[in-house]
Coordinates of C-alpha atoms in Angstrom, one line a residue:
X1 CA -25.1 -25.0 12.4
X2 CA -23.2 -27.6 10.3
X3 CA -20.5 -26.1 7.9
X4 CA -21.8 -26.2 4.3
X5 CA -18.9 -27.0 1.9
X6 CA -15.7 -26.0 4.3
X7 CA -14.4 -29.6 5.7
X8 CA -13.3 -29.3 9.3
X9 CA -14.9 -26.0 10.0
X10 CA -18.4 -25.2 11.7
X11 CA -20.2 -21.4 12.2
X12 CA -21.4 -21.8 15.9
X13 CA -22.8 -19.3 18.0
X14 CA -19.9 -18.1 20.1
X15 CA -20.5 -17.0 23.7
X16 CA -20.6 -13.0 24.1
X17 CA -19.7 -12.4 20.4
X18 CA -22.3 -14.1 18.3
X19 CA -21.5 -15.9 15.3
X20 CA -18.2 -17.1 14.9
X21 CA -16.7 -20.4 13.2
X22 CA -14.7 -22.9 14.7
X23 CA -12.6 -26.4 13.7
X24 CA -13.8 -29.8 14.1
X25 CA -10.6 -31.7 13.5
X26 CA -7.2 -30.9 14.6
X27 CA -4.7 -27.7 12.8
X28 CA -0.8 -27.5 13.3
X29 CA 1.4 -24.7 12.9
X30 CA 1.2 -23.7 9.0
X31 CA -1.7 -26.0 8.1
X32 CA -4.4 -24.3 5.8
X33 CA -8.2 -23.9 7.2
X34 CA -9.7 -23.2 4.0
X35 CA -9.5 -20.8 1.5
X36 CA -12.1 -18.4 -0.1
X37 CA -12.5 -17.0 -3.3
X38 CA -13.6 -13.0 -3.0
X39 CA -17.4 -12.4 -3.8
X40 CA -16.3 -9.3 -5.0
X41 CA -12.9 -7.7 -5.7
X42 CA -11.7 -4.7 -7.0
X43 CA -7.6 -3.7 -8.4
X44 CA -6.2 -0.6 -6.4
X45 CA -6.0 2.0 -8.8
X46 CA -2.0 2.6 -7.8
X47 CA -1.7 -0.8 -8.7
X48 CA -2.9 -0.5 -12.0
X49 CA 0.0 -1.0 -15.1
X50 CA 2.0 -3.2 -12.3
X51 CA -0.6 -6.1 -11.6
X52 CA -3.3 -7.6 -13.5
X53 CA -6.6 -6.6 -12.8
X54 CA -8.0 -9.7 -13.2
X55 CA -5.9 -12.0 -11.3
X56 CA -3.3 -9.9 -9.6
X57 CA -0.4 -11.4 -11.1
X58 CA 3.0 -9.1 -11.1
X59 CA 4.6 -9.5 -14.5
X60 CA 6.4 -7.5 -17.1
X61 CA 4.5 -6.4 -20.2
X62 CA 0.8 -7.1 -19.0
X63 CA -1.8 -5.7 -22.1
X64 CA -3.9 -2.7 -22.2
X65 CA -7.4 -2.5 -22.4
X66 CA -7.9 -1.7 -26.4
X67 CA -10.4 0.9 -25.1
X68 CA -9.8 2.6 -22.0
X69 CA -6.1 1.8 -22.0
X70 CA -6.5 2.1 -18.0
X71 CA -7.1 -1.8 -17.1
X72 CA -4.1 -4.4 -17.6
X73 CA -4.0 -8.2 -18.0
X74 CA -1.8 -10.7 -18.2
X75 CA -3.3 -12.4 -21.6
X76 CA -6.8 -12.8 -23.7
X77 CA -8.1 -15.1 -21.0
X78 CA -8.0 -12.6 -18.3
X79 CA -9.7 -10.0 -19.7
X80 CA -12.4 -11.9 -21.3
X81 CA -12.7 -13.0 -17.4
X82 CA -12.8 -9.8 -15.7
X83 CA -15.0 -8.2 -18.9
X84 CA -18.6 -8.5 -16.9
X85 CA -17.2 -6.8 -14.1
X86 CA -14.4 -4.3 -16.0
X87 CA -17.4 -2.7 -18.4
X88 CA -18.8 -1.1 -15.0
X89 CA -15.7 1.0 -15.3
X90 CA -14.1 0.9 -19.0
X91 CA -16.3 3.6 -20.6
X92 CA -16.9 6.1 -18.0
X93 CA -13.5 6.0 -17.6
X94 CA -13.6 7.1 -21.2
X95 CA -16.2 9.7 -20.5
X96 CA -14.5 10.8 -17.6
X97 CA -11.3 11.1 -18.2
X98 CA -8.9 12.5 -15.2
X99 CA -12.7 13.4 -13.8
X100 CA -13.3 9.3 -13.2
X101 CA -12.7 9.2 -9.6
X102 CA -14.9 7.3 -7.9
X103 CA -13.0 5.5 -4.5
X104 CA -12.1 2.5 -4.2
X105 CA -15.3 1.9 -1.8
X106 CA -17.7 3.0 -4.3
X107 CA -15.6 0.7 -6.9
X108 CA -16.0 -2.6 -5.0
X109 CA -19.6 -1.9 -4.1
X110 CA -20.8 -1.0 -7.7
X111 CA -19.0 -5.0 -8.1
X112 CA -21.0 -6.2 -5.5
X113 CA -24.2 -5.5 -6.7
X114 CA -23.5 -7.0 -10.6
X115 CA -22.1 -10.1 -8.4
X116 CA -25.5 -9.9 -6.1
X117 CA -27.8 -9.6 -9.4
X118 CA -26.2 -12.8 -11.2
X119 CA -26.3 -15.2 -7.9
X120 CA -30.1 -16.7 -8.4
X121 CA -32.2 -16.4 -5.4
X122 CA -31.3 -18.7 -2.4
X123 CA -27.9 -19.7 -4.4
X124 CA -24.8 -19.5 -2.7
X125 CA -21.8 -18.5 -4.6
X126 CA -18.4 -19.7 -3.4
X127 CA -17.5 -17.5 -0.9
X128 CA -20.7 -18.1 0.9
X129 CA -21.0 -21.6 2.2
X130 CA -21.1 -20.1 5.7
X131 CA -22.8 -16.9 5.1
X132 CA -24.5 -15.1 2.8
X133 CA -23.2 -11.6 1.5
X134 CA -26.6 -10.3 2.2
X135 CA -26.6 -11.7 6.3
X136 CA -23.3 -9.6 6.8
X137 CA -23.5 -7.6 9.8
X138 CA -23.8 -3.8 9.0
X139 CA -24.0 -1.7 12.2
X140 CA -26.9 0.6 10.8
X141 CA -28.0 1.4 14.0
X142 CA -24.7 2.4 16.1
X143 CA -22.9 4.9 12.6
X144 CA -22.3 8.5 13.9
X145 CA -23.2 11.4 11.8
X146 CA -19.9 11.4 10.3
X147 CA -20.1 7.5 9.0
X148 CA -23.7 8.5 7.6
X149 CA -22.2 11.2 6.0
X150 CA -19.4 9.7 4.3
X151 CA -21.9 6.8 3.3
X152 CA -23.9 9.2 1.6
X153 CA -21.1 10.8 -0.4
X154 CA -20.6 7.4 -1.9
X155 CA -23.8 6.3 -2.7
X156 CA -24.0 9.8 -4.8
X157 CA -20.8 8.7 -6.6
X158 CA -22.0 4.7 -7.4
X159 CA -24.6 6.9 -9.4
X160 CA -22.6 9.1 -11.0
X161 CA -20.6 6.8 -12.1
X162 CA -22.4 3.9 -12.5
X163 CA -25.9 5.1 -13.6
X164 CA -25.7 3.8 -17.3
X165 CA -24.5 0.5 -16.4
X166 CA -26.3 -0.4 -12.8
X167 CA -30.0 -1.0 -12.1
X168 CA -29.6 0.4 -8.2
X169 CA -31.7 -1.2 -5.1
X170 CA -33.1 1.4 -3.2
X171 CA -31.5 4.0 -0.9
X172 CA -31.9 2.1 2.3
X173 CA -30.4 -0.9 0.8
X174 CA -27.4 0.5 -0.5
X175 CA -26.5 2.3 3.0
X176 CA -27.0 -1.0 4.1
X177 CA -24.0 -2.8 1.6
X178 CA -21.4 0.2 2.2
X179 CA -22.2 -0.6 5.4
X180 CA -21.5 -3.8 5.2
X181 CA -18.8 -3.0 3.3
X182 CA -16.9 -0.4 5.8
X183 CA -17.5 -3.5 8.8
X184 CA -16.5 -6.5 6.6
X185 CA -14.0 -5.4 3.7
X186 CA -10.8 -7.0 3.8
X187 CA -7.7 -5.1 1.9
X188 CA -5.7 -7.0 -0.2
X189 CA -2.0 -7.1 0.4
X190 CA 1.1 -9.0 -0.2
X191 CA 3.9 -10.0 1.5
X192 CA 5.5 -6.5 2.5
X193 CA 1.4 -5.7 3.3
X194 CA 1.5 -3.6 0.4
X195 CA -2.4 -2.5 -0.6
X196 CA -3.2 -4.2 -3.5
X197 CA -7.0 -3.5 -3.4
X198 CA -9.8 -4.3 -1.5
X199 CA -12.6 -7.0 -1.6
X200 CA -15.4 -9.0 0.6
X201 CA -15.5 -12.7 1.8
X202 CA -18.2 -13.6 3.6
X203 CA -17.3 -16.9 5.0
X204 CA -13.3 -15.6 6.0
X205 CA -15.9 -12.6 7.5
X206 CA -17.3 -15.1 9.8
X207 CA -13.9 -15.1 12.2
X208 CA -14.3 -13.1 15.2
X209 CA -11.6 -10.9 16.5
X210 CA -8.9 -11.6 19.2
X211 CA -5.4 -9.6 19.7
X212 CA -3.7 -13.5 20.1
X213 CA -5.4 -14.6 17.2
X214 CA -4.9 -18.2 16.3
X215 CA -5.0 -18.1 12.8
X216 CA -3.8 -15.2 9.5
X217 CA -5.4 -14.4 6.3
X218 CA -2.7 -14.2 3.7
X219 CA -3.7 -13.8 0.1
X220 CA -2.7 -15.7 -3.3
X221 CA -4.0 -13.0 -6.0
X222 CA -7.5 -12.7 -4.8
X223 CA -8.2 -15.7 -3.1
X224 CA -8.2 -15.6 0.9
X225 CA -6.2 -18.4 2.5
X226 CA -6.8 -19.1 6.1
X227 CA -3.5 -20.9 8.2
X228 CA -3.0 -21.5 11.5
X229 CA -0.2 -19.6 13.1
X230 CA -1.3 -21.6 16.9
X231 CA -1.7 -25.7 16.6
X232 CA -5.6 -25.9 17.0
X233 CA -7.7 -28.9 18.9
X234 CA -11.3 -29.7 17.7
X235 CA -13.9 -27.3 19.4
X236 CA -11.5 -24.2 19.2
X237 CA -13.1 -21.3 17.8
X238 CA -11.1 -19.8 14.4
X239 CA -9.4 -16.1 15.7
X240 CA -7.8 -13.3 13.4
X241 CA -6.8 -9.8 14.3
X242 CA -8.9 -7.2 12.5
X243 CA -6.0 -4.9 13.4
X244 CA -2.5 -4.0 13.3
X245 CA -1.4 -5.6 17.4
X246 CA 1.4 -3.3 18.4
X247 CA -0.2 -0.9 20.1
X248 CA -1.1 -1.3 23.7
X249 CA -4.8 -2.2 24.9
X250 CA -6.4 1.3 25.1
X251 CA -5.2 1.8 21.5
X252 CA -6.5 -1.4 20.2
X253 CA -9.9 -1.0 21.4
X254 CA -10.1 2.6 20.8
X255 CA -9.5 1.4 17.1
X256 CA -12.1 -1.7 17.3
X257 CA -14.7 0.7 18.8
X258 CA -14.3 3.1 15.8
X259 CA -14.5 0.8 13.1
X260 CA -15.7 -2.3 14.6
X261 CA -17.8 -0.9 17.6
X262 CA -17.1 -3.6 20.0
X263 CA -14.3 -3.6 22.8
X264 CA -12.2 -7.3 23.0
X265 CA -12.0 -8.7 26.1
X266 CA -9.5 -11.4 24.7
X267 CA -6.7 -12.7 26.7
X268 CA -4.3 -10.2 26.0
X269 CA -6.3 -7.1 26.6
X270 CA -8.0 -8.6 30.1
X271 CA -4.5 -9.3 31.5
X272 CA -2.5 -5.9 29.3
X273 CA 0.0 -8.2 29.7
X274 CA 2.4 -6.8 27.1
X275 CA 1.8 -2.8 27.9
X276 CA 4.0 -1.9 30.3
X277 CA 6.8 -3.8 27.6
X278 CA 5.1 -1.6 25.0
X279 CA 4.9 1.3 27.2
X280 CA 8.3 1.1 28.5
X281 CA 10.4 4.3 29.6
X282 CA 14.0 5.3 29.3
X283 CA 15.8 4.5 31.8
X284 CA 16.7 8.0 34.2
X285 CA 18.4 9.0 37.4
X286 CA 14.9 9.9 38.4
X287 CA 11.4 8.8 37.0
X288 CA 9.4 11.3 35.0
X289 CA 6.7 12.6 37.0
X290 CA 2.9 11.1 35.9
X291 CA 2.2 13.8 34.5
X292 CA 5.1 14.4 31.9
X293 CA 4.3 10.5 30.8
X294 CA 0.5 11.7 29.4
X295 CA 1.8 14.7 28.5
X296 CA 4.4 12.7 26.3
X297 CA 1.9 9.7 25.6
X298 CA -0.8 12.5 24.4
X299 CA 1.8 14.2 22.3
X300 CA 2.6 10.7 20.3
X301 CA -0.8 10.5 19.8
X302 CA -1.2 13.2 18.3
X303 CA 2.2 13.5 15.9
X304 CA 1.4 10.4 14.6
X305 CA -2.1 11.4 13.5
X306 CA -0.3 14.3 12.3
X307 CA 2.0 12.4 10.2
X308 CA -0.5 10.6 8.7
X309 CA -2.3 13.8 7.2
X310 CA 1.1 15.3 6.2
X311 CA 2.1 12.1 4.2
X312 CA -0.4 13.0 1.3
X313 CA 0.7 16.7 1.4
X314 CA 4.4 17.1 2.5
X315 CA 7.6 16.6 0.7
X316 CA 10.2 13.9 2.1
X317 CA 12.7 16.6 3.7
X318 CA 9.7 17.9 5.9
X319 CA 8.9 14.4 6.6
X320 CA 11.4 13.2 7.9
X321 CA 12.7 16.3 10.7
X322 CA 9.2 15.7 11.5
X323 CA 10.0 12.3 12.4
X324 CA 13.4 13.3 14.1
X325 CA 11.6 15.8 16.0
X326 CA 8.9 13.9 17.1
X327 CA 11.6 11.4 18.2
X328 CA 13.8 13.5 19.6
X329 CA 10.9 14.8 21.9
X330 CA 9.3 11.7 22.8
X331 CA 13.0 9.8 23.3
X332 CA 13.5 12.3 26.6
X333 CA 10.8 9.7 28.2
X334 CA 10.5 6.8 26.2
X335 CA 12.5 3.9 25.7
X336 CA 13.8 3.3 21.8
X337 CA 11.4 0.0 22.5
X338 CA 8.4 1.9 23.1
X339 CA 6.0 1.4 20.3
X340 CA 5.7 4.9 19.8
X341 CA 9.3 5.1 19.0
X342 CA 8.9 2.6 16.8
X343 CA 6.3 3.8 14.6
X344 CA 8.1 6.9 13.9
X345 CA 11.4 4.9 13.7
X346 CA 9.4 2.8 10.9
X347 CA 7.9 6.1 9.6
X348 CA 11.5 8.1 9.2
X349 CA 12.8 4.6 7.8
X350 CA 10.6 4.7 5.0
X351 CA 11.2 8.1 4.2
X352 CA 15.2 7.2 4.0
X353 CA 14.6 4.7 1.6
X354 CA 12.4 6.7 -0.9
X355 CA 15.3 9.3 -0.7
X356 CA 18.0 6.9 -0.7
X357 CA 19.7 7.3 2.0
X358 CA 20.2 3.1 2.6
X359 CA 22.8 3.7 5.5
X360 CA 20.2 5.6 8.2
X361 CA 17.2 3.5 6.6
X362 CA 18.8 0.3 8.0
X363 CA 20.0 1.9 11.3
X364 CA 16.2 2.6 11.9
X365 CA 15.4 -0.9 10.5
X366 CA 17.9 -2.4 13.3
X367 CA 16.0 -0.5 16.4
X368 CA 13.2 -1.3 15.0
X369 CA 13.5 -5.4 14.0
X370 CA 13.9 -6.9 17.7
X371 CA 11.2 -4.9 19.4
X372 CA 9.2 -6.2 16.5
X373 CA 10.0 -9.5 17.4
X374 CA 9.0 -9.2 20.6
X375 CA 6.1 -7.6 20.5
X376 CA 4.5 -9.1 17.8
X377 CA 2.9 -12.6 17.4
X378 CA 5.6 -15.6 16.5
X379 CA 4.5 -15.3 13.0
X380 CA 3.7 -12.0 12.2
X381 CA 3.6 -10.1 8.5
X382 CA 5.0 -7.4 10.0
X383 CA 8.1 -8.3 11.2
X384 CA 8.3 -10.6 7.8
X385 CA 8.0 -7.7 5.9
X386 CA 10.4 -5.7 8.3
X387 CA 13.1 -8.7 7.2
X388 CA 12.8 -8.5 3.8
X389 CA 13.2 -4.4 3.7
X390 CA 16.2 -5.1 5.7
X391 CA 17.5 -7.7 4.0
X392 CA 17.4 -5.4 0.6
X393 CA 19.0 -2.9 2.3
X394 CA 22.0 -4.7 3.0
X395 CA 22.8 -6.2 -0.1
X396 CA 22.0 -2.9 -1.4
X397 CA 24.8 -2.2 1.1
X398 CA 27.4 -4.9 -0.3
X399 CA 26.8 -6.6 3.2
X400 CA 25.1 -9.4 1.7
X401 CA 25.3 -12.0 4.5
X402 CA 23.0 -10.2 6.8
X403 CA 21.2 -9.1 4.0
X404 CA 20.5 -13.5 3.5
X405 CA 20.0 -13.5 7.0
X406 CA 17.1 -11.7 6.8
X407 CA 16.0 -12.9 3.8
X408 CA 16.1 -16.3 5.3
X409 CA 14.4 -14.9 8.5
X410 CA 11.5 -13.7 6.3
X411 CA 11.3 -17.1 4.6
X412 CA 10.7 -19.1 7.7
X413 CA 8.0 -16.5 9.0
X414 CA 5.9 -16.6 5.7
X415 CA 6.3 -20.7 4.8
X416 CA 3.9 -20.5 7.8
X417 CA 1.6 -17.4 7.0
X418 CA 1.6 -18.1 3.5
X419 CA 2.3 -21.5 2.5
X420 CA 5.7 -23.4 1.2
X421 CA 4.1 -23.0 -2.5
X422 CA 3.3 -19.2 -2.0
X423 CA 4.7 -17.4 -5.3
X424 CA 6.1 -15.0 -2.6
X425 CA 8.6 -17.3 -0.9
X426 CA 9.3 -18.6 -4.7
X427 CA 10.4 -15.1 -5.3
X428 CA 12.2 -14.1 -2.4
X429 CA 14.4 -17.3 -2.8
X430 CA 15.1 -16.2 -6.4
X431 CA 16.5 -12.9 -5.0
X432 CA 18.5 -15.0 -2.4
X433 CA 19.8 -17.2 -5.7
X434 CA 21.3 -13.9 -7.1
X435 CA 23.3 -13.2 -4.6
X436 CA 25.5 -16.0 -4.5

């Protein structure tokens, strides 16, 4: 099928994965595919008092809502804009009060379905010139209990919430869009991959998965911007990762399975070229015996899930000797460069820096930056966002050469991912300016 509106790009039916999009003229390094406005998008509520909830802009003094006093935006403009959508949420919250808690889920979907209702039949909005909302895939028939569960729950708080200002579609239909939703939302994030909120492109939905993805989605408020991080010849299909590429293969796919429910076969997982890297023991006199490695391997697993419970429900102190613990336990097999390592390492990093402690947060930053580098693709958020954490640690330090080395390090990785013009790099190199 011909591309409707994106120049250069095509949806095509790709072998073993079904639809999928791909360029019909030539991408370098840094170029932008296309971008896409959201069809829907919704302000995290952490974010709220800090951004705009219209546009996402990051600026002192933004205005309350007169009634709610809960919503912020930069000027008159903005929240005349967002007033169709923000009146789904402005007097419950009222009603509500500390009781208006509806997740972030039921938030964008209740969006959805206003931005659904207002499209006239067979029109395509602007974030559907490939796709229609309604043709997303939605994986009905392969949820677990659990998923159907959880689905539920929300639907039962869209009406609570929403009832006086929604005209719902019926039940099947709406487990259908949080379905939809759960396979197809993107989150929102900036340059340190904050979450700024979440939201649903059809079109940018279109890409199909690979863990040496050939392109990024980066975001400028709302609005999706697809660049190519690989040059690209006509008749290569687009490629993103739909998750965080770190972790070995088994991981990976154990995480595209649960919330994808497919396995990749990409280059990458076929050859598990980089696992034994990412894998990698400390060096001993003697090699741990098999079975201490799955012990060890199991018990990351675990503390890691563990960690991420005890984040919402734990004080720093306790945080972090779980982190030294953990370390300390799974450093008697594995290398400082096993990813393992490093996610605790990044875990126990943050932790230093919410308490202060800038010295011991950039000694973890420093183990952690050049496995990062290694591990991850050539242009890579992560280590980006890695570089700019350390490079505010250091001038927090006085050492304000490496902290512009990082800086500058930064810089270069997101002039790709994000584009020269990105408000980002404008900001980062304002921060630079200060220091001289």
């Amino acid at each position: 099928m011909k591309s409707e509106g994106l120049d250069g790009i095509e949806k095509f039916d790709s072998p073993g994965k079904g639809r999928g999009i791909r360029v019909t003229k030539p991408f370098k390094v840094g170029e932008l595919l296309f971008a896409c406005p959201a069809f829907a998008y919704v302000l995290s509520v952490s974010e709220r008092g800090y951004l705009c909830d219209f546009c996402f802009a990051k600026k002192e003094g933004l205005a309350k809502c007169g009634k709610c006093k809960k919503a912020f935006y930069c000027n008159a403009g903005c929240q005349k804009a967002d007033w169709k959508l923000h009146k789904l949420e402005c007097s419950s919250m009222c009603a509500y009060g500390d009781n208006w808690c509806p997740s972030e889920t039921v938030r964008l979907v209740a969006r959805i379905l206003v931005s659904m209702k207002s499209n006239k039949d067979g029109e395509r909005g602007a974030s559907e010139k490939l796709l229609l909302m309604s043709d997303l895939e939605a994986h009905l028939d392969e949820m677990d209990n659990e998923r159907r569960e959880v689905n539920e729950m929300d639907i039962s708080a869209l009406h609570h919430f929403y009832s006086k200002h929604l005209d719902f579609p019926d039940h099947s239909q709406l487990l259908r869009i949080f379905s939809q939703v759960n396979c197809n939302g993107f989150t929102i994030e900036d340059e340190q991959l904050s979450h700024l909120g979440s939201a649903v492109y059809p079109d940018v939905a279109l890409m199909n998965h690979s863990c040496c993805p050939n392109v990024i989605v980066t975001y400028k408020g709302p609005l999706a911007e697809i660049r190519a991080v690989q040059d690209m010849k006509p008749g290569d299909e687009i490629l993103t990762s739909y998750i965080d590429l770190l972790y070995p293969t088994d991981d990976r796919n154990e995480r595209l399975r649960d919330a994808y429910f497919f396995t990749c076969n990409c280059k990458e997982c076929s050859s598990r070229a980089k696992d034994k890297q990412k894998l990698r023991l400390r060096k001993l006199s003697e090699a741990p015996p098999p079975e201490e490695v799955r012990d060890t391997l199991r018990y990351a697993r675990n503390i890691m899930q563990e960690f991420r419970k005890a984040k919402h429900q734990s004080d720093p102190s306790e945080l972090l000797q779980m982190c030294e613990m953990s370390l300390e336990r799974m450093g008697a097999v594995f290398d400082d460069s096993n990813v393992y390592m490093l996610h605790m390492m990044y875990q126990a990093m943050g932790v230093c820096i919410y308490q202060g402690d800038w010295e011991q947060a950039a000694r973890y930053g420093e183990k952690i930056i050049s496995p990062f580098s290694a591990l991850y693709p050539a242009y890579s958020l992560n280590v980006a966002s890695m570089c700019i954490k350390l490079g505010r640690l250091y001038v927090g330090l006085d050492k304000l050469s490496l902290g512009i080395k990082y800086f500058k390090k930064a810089q270069s990785i997101m002039e790709v991912t994000m584009g020269k013009d990105h408000h980002s790099i404008g900001e980062l190199k304002r921060e630079m300016q200060q220091q001289k």
